[in-house]
Amino acid sequence: MFAPTFAVAAALAPPPPPPRGGGEFDHFVVVDFEATCERGRRIYPQEIIEFPAVLVDAATGRLVSAFRAYVRPRHHPRLTDFCRELTGITQGDVDAGVGLAEALLRHDEWLQAAGAKGGGGRFAVVTWGDADCRTMLEQECRFKGIAKPAYFDRWVDLRVHFEAAFGGGGVAGGRRVKLQEAVKAAGLEWSGRLHCGLDDACNTARLLI
C-alpha cells in the first residue's frame, strides 16, 4: 500500500483515451528511483531510498496502479540536509523503510497482484535516462549481492524516444533533456513535486502516454 500524492491521484482520475490497437507489450512499468545524495559531490556507495513504480495499460494508456517503498540505506543511514530538501523524503521515512531486497520482492508481488506478470503478460520497464537501472539499481545490487528480477536488465529509455520525436537539441540547447523540460515541451503541465520519485514516475508515464 502507499499514500497517493497529488500527481498519482490526478493521473489515475481521467478517463482512458481510445485504444490504439495491439502492440508488443501489454503494460509499461515506469520507475524513477531516488537515492542518497549530497550537494556538490557523489556519496559512495549511493543507495536507493525511494522505490516507486507506475503501471500503464499499453492498450488504453491508462495509469492503472502505483507502487512505492521507502528503502533504508545501510552505509549512509542518516540523510543529508540536501537530500531531504531535494527529495522531500524524511529521516523517518527511511528509518521505517525496508531493505532493497525486500523492496524488490514487494515490487514483484505488486506486479503479480496488478496482473502485469503471469498468464503470458508482456511488460517493459520504462525510465527517463539510463541512470535508474544501469547505474543505481545495477551497482547497488552488485555491491550488496542482491539478485534482482531479470526484467530490470532491459528497459526503454524514454528520453531517447522523446528526443527523436520532439528534437532534444531544440528543447535543451544540445544538452540532455530534463524530464520537467520534456513535459513542458510536450504541452503538458507538471504535476506534483519534482524529485519525489513517485511524482516523477507519474509525469514520465503521462509523457509516455
PDB file of C-alpha atoms in Angstrom:
ATOM      1  CA  MET A   1       0.000   0.000   0.000  1.00  0.00           C
ATOM      2  CA  PHE A   2       1.018   3.614  -0.444  1.00  0.00           C
ATOM      3  CA  ALA A   3      -0.258   7.101   0.249  1.00  0.00           C
ATOM      4  CA  PRO A   4      -1.129   8.664  -3.140  1.00  0.00           C
ATOM      5  CA  THR A   5       0.479  12.027  -3.831  1.00  0.00           C
ATOM      6  CA  PHE A   6      -1.280  14.727  -5.818  1.00  0.00           C
ATOM      7  CA  ALA A   7       0.267  13.504  -9.081  1.00  0.00           C
ATOM      8  CA  VAL A   8      -0.916   9.937  -8.573  1.00  0.00           C
ATOM      9  CA  ALA A   9      -4.451  10.969  -7.672  1.00  0.00           C
ATOM     10  CA  ALA A  10      -4.640  13.283 -10.678  1.00  0.00           C
ATOM     11  CA  ALA A  11      -3.134  10.749 -13.071  1.00  0.00           C
ATOM     12  CA  LEU A  12      -5.473   7.928 -12.063  1.00  0.00           C
ATOM     13  CA  ALA A  13      -8.605  10.038 -12.316  1.00  0.00           C
ATOM     14  CA  PRO A  14      -9.065  10.918 -16.035  1.00  0.00           C
ATOM     15  CA  PRO A  15     -10.936   8.521 -18.355  1.00  0.00           C
ATOM     16  CA  PRO A  16      -8.697   6.421 -20.609  1.00  0.00           C
ATOM     17  CA  PRO A  17      -8.041   7.542 -24.183  1.00  0.00           C
ATOM     18  CA  PRO A  18      -9.376   5.373 -27.043  1.00  0.00           C
ATOM     19  CA  PRO A  19      -7.493   2.081 -27.556  1.00  0.00           C
ATOM     20  CA  ARG A  20      -4.797   2.198 -30.209  1.00  0.00           C
ATOM     21  CA  GLY A  21      -4.747  -1.472 -31.112  1.00  0.00           C
ATOM     22  CA  GLY A  22      -2.324  -4.272 -30.322  1.00  0.00           C
ATOM     23  CA  GLY A  23       1.358  -3.778 -29.611  1.00  0.00           C
ATOM     24  CA  GLU A  24       4.469  -5.524 -28.404  1.00  0.00           C
ATOM     25  CA  PHE A  25       3.639  -5.022 -24.703  1.00  0.00           C
ATOM     26  CA  ASP A  26       0.532  -5.278 -22.533  1.00  0.00           C
ATOM     27  CA  HIS A  27       1.873  -2.977 -19.804  1.00  0.00           C
ATOM     28  CA  PHE A  28       4.615  -0.463 -19.137  1.00  0.00           C
ATOM     29  CA  VAL A  29       6.207  -0.216 -15.678  1.00  0.00           C
ATOM     30  CA  VAL A  30       7.577   3.294 -15.202  1.00  0.00           C
ATOM     31  CA  VAL A  31      10.188   3.679 -12.448  1.00  0.00           C
ATOM     32  CA  ASP A  32      12.143   6.637 -11.062  1.00  0.00           C
ATOM     33  CA  PHE A  33      14.395   5.894  -8.084  1.00  0.00           C
ATOM     34  CA  GLU A  34      15.625   8.468  -5.580  1.00  0.00           C
ATOM     35  CA  ALA A  35      18.937   7.837  -3.828  1.00  0.00           C
ATOM     36  CA  THR A  36      21.234   9.174  -1.117  1.00  0.00           C
ATOM     37  CA  CYS A  37      22.956  12.350  -2.239  1.00  0.00           C
ATOM     38  CA  GLU A  38      24.964  15.355  -1.137  1.00  0.00           C
ATOM     39  CA  ARG A  39      25.348  18.815  -2.660  1.00  0.00           C
ATOM     40  CA  GLY A  40      28.330  19.075  -4.991  1.00  0.00           C
ATOM     41  CA  ARG A  41      29.625  15.522  -4.604  1.00  0.00           C
ATOM     42  CA  ARG A  42      28.563  11.924  -5.001  1.00  0.00           C
ATOM     43  CA  ILE A  43      28.056   9.709  -1.984  1.00  0.00           C
ATOM     44  CA  TYR A  44      29.685   6.286  -2.240  1.00  0.00           C
ATOM     45  CA  PRO A  45      28.127   3.865  -2.177  1.00  0.00           C
ATOM     46  CA  GLN A  46      24.969   5.594  -3.356  1.00  0.00           C
ATOM     47  CA  GLU A  47      21.834   3.787  -2.158  1.00  0.00           C
ATOM     48  CA  ILE A  48      18.228   3.866  -3.319  1.00  0.00           C
ATOM     49  CA  ILE A  49      15.896   5.394  -0.724  1.00  0.00           C
ATOM     50  CA  GLU A  50      12.623   5.602  -2.693  1.00  0.00           C
ATOM     51  CA  PHE A  51      11.470   2.768  -4.965  1.00  0.00           C
ATOM     52  CA  PRO A  52       8.371   3.893  -6.904  1.00  0.00           C
ATOM     53  CA  ALA A  53       6.648   2.444  -9.960  1.00  0.00           C
ATOM     54  CA  VAL A  54       3.567   3.237 -12.030  1.00  0.00           C
ATOM     55  CA  LEU A  55       1.769   0.635 -14.150  1.00  0.00           C
ATOM     56  CA  VAL A  56       0.383   1.763 -17.522  1.00  0.00           C
ATOM     57  CA  ASP A  57      -2.042  -0.269 -19.628  1.00  0.00           C
ATOM     58  CA  ALA A  58      -0.430  -0.255 -23.080  1.00  0.00           C
ATOM     59  CA  ALA A  59      -3.755  -0.691 -24.913  1.00  0.00           C
ATOM     60  CA  THR A  60      -5.662   2.161 -23.257  1.00  0.00           C
ATOM     61  CA  GLY A  61      -2.883   4.420 -21.968  1.00  0.00           C
ATOM     62  CA  ARG A  62      -4.467   4.403 -18.506  1.00  0.00           C
ATOM     63  CA  LEU A  63      -2.410   4.504 -15.312  1.00  0.00           C
ATOM     64  CA  VAL A  64      -3.882   1.520 -13.531  1.00  0.00           C
ATOM     65  CA  SER A  65      -1.814   1.135 -10.357  1.00  0.00           C
ATOM     66  CA  ALA A  66       1.102   2.600  -8.428  1.00  0.00           C
ATOM     67  CA  PHE A  67       3.708   1.271  -6.003  1.00  0.00           C
ATOM     68  CA  ARG A  68       6.085   2.876  -3.551  1.00  0.00           C
ATOM     69  CA  ALA A  69       8.518   1.520  -0.979  1.00  0.00           C
ATOM     70  CA  TYR A  70      10.896   3.620   1.083  1.00  0.00           C
ATOM     71  CA  VAL A  71      14.271   1.915   1.401  1.00  0.00           C
ATOM     72  CA  ARG A  72      16.539   2.077   4.435  1.00  0.00           C
ATOM     73  CA  PRO A  73      20.154   2.876   3.424  1.00  0.00           C
ATOM     74  CA  ARG A  74      22.759   0.672   5.060  1.00  0.00           C
ATOM     75  CA  HIS A  75      26.029   2.576   4.540  1.00  0.00           C
ATOM     76  CA  HIS A  76      24.802   6.170   4.981  1.00  0.00           C
ATOM     77  CA  PRO A  77      21.749   5.741   7.213  1.00  0.00           C
ATOM     78  CA  ARG A  78      21.466   9.469   8.031  1.00  0.00           C
ATOM     79  CA  LEU A  79      20.124  11.505   5.119  1.00  0.00           C
ATOM     80  CA  THR A  80      21.914  14.766   4.396  1.00  0.00           C
ATOM     81  CA  ASP A  81      20.046  18.069   4.667  1.00  0.00           C
ATOM     82  CA  PHE A  82      20.442  18.458   0.904  1.00  0.00           C
ATOM     83  CA  CYS A  83      18.908  15.027   0.232  1.00  0.00           C
ATOM     84  CA  ARG A  84      15.899  15.700   2.442  1.00  0.00           C
ATOM     85  CA  GLU A  85      15.306  19.107   0.856  1.00  0.00           C
ATOM     86  CA  LEU A  86      15.728  17.808  -2.705  1.00  0.00           C
ATOM     87  CA  THR A  87      13.525  14.732  -2.458  1.00  0.00           C
ATOM     88  CA  GLY A  88      11.098  15.591   0.332  1.00  0.00           C
ATOM     89  CA  ILE A  89      11.971  12.241   1.929  1.00  0.00           C
ATOM     90  CA  THR A  90      12.277  12.422   5.708  1.00  0.00           C
ATOM     91  CA  GLN A  91      14.605  10.561   8.034  1.00  0.00           C
ATOM     92  CA  GLY A  92      11.538   8.861   9.476  1.00  0.00           C
ATOM     93  CA  ASP A  93      10.557   7.594   6.001  1.00  0.00           C
ATOM     94  CA  VAL A  94      13.824   5.719   5.520  1.00  0.00           C
ATOM     95  CA  ASP A  95      14.147   4.627   9.152  1.00  0.00           C
ATOM     96  CA  ALA A  96      10.772   2.893   8.768  1.00  0.00           C
ATOM     97  CA  GLY A  97      11.690   1.583   5.325  1.00  0.00           C
ATOM     98  CA  VAL A  98      12.778  -1.857   4.169  1.00  0.00           C
ATOM     99  CA  GLY A  99      15.997  -3.215   2.702  1.00  0.00           C
ATOM    100  CA  LEU A 100      16.472  -3.101  -1.055  1.00  0.00           C
ATOM    101  CA  ALA A 101      15.973  -6.866  -1.402  1.00  0.00           C
ATOM    102  CA  GLU A 102      12.600  -6.589   0.370  1.00  0.00           C
ATOM    103  CA  ALA A 103      11.614  -3.617  -1.805  1.00  0.00           C
ATOM    104  CA  LEU A 104      12.378  -5.655  -4.924  1.00  0.00           C
ATOM    105  CA  LEU A 105      10.295  -8.529  -3.594  1.00  0.00           C
ATOM    106  CA  ARG A 106       7.358  -6.267  -2.752  1.00  0.00           C
ATOM    107  CA  HIS A 107       7.551  -4.658  -6.189  1.00  0.00           C
ATOM    108  CA  ASP A 108       7.456  -8.079  -7.829  1.00  0.00           C
ATOM    109  CA  GLU A 109       4.444  -9.078  -5.730  1.00  0.00           C
ATOM    110  CA  TRP A 110       2.716  -5.828  -6.705  1.00  0.00           C
ATOM    111  CA  LEU A 111       3.235  -6.629 -10.398  1.00  0.00           C
ATOM    112  CA  GLN A 112       1.720 -10.061  -9.839  1.00  0.00           C
ATOM    113  CA  ALA A 113      -1.281  -8.668  -7.972  1.00  0.00           C
ATOM    114  CA  ALA A 114      -1.852  -5.979 -10.622  1.00  0.00           C
ATOM    115  CA  GLY A 115      -1.964  -8.610 -13.369  1.00  0.00           C
ATOM    116  CA  ALA A 116       1.168  -7.497 -15.194  1.00  0.00           C
ATOM    117  CA  LYS A 117       3.008 -10.797 -14.589  1.00  0.00           C
ATOM    118  CA  GLY A 118       1.895 -14.329 -15.341  1.00  0.00           C
ATOM    119  CA  GLY A 119      -0.595 -15.610 -17.890  1.00  0.00           C
ATOM    120  CA  GLY A 120       1.624 -14.655 -20.794  1.00  0.00           C
ATOM    121  CA  GLY A 121       1.540 -10.956 -19.910  1.00  0.00           C
ATOM    122  CA  ARG A 122       4.232  -8.833 -21.526  1.00  0.00           C
ATOM    123  CA  PHE A 123       5.567  -5.662 -19.940  1.00  0.00           C
ATOM    124  CA  ALA A 124       8.510  -3.332 -20.335  1.00  0.00           C
ATOM    125  CA  VAL A 125      10.296  -1.219 -17.735  1.00  0.00           C
ATOM    126  CA  VAL A 126      10.425   2.471 -18.719  1.00  0.00           C
ATOM    127  CA  THR A 127      12.788   5.109 -17.324  1.00  0.00           C
ATOM    128  CA  TRP A 128      13.845   8.671 -18.112  1.00  0.00           C
ATOM    129  CA  GLY A 129      17.519   8.126 -18.911  1.00  0.00           C
ATOM    130  CA  ASP A 130      19.659   5.119 -18.066  1.00  0.00           C
ATOM    131  CA  ALA A 131      20.730   6.053 -14.533  1.00  0.00           C
ATOM    132  CA  ASP A 132      17.904   4.253 -12.687  1.00  0.00           C
ATOM    133  CA  CYS A 133      18.506   0.731 -13.994  1.00  0.00           C
ATOM    134  CA  ARG A 134      22.022   0.844 -15.461  1.00  0.00           C
ATOM    135  CA  THR A 135      23.659   2.772 -12.635  1.00  0.00           C
ATOM    136  CA  MET A 136      21.677   2.961  -9.388  1.00  0.00           C
ATOM    137  CA  LEU A 137      19.908  -0.396  -9.237  1.00  0.00           C
ATOM    138  CA  GLU A 138      22.600  -2.427 -11.008  1.00  0.00           C
ATOM    139  CA  GLN A 139      25.512  -1.101  -8.959  1.00  0.00           C
ATOM    140  CA  GLU A 140      23.754  -1.350  -5.613  1.00  0.00           C
ATOM    141  CA  CYS A 141      22.595  -4.911  -6.268  1.00  0.00           C
ATOM    142  CA  ARG A 142      26.129  -5.903  -7.279  1.00  0.00           C
ATOM    143  CA  PHE A 143      27.666  -4.189  -4.265  1.00  0.00           C
ATOM    144  CA  LYS A 144      25.240  -5.824  -1.812  1.00  0.00           C
ATOM    145  CA  GLY A 145      24.995  -9.210  -3.542  1.00  0.00           C
ATOM    146  CA  ILE A 146      21.264  -8.852  -4.224  1.00  0.00           C
ATOM    147  CA  ALA A 147      19.638 -10.802  -7.037  1.00  0.00           C
ATOM    148  CA  LYS A 148      17.287  -8.538  -8.967  1.00  0.00           C
ATOM    149  CA  PRO A 149      14.488  -9.694 -11.280  1.00  0.00           C
ATOM    150  CA  ALA A 150      15.594 -10.222 -14.874  1.00  0.00           C
ATOM    151  CA  TYR A 151      13.069  -7.692 -16.168  1.00  0.00           C
ATOM    152  CA  PHE A 152      15.276  -4.921 -14.769  1.00  0.00           C
ATOM    153  CA  ASP A 153      18.079  -5.981 -17.126  1.00  0.00           C
ATOM    154  CA  ARG A 154      16.316  -4.330 -20.084  1.00  0.00           C
ATOM    155  CA  TRP A 155      14.377  -1.094 -20.201  1.00  0.00           C
ATOM    156  CA  VAL A 156      13.021   1.586 -22.511  1.00  0.00           C
ATOM    157  CA  ASP A 157      14.841   4.911 -22.163  1.00  0.00           C
ATOM    158  CA  LEU A 158      12.007   7.334 -22.879  1.00  0.00           C
ATOM    159  CA  ARG A 159      14.407  10.258 -23.224  1.00  0.00           C
ATOM    160  CA  VAL A 160      15.844   8.710 -26.397  1.00  0.00           C
ATOM    161  CA  HIS A 161      12.377   8.403 -27.925  1.00  0.00           C
ATOM    162  CA  PHE A 162      11.366  11.903 -26.805  1.00  0.00           C
ATOM    163  CA  GLU A 163      14.432  13.421 -28.448  1.00  0.00           C
ATOM    164  CA  ALA A 164      13.700  11.508 -31.659  1.00  0.00           C
ATOM    165  CA  ALA A 165      10.067  12.698 -31.691  1.00  0.00           C
ATOM    166  CA  PHE A 166      10.459  16.274 -30.421  1.00  0.00           C
ATOM    167  CA  GLY A 167      14.079  17.136 -31.174  1.00  0.00           C
ATOM    168  CA  GLY A 168      16.126  17.271 -27.992  1.00  0.00           C
ATOM    169  CA  GLY A 169      18.505  19.993 -29.170  1.00  0.00           C
ATOM    170  CA  GLY A 170      15.688  22.456 -29.677  1.00  0.00           C
ATOM    171  CA  VAL A 171      14.406  21.863 -26.146  1.00  0.00           C
ATOM    172  CA  ALA A 172      17.651  21.833 -24.202  1.00  0.00           C
ATOM    173  CA  GLY A 173      20.161  23.586 -26.452  1.00  0.00           C
ATOM    174  CA  GLY A 174      22.132  20.443 -27.257  1.00  0.00           C
ATOM    175  CA  ARG A 175      22.400  19.076 -23.712  1.00  0.00           C
ATOM    176  CA  ARG A 176      20.426  16.147 -22.316  1.00  0.00           C
ATOM    177  CA  VAL A 177      16.749  16.997 -21.868  1.00  0.00           C
ATOM    178  CA  LYS A 178      15.470  17.045 -18.304  1.00  0.00           C
ATOM    179  CA  LEU A 179      12.156  15.393 -17.544  1.00  0.00           C
ATOM    180  CA  GLN A 180      10.451  18.633 -16.487  1.00  0.00           C
ATOM    181  CA  GLU A 181      11.557  20.298 -19.742  1.00  0.00           C
ATOM    182  CA  ALA A 182      10.201  17.388 -21.770  1.00  0.00           C
ATOM    183  CA  VAL A 183       6.821  17.506 -20.042  1.00  0.00           C
ATOM    184  CA  LYS A 184       6.530  21.217 -20.868  1.00  0.00           C
ATOM    185  CA  ALA A 185       7.688  20.723 -24.472  1.00  0.00           C
ATOM    186  CA  ALA A 186       5.019  18.057 -24.940  1.00  0.00           C
ATOM    187  CA  GLY A 187       2.332  20.572 -23.949  1.00  0.00           C
ATOM    188  CA  LEU A 188       1.672  19.025 -20.525  1.00  0.00           C
ATOM    189  CA  GLU A 189       1.668  20.629 -17.080  1.00  0.00           C
ATOM    190  CA  TRP A 190       3.955  19.246 -14.404  1.00  0.00           C
ATOM    191  CA  SER A 191       2.003  17.538 -11.648  1.00  0.00           C
ATOM    192  CA  GLY A 192       3.302  17.062  -8.106  1.00  0.00           C
ATOM    193  CA  ARG A 193       6.718  17.613  -6.572  1.00  0.00           C
ATOM    194  CA  LEU A 194       9.933  17.496  -8.610  1.00  0.00           C
ATOM    195  CA  HIS A 195      12.342  14.825  -7.281  1.00  0.00           C
ATOM    196  CA  CYS A 196       9.581  12.969  -5.500  1.00  0.00           C
ATOM    197  CA  GLY A 197      10.203   9.597  -7.147  1.00  0.00           C
ATOM    198  CA  LEU A 198       6.542   8.655  -7.407  1.00  0.00           C
ATOM    199  CA  ASP A 199       5.532  12.038  -8.838  1.00  0.00           C
ATOM    200  CA  ASP A 200       8.437  11.884 -11.306  1.00  0.00           C
ATOM    201  CA  ALA A 201       7.332   8.390 -12.372  1.00  0.00           C
ATOM    202  CA  CYS A 202       3.750   9.625 -12.873  1.00  0.00           C
ATOM    203  CA  ASN A 203       4.922  12.521 -15.032  1.00  0.00           C
ATOM    204  CA  THR A 204       7.137  10.162 -17.044  1.00  0.00           C
ATOM    205  CA  ALA A 205       4.111   7.902 -17.533  1.00  0.00           C
ATOM    206  CA  ARG A 206       1.999  10.835 -18.754  1.00  0.00           C
ATOM    207  CA  LEU A 207       4.763  11.732 -21.203  1.00  0.00           C
ATOM    208  CA  LEU A 208       4.941   8.112 -22.362  1.00  0.00           C
ATOM    209  CA  ILE A 209       1.188   8.069 -22.991  1.00  0.00           C
TER     210      ILE A 209
END
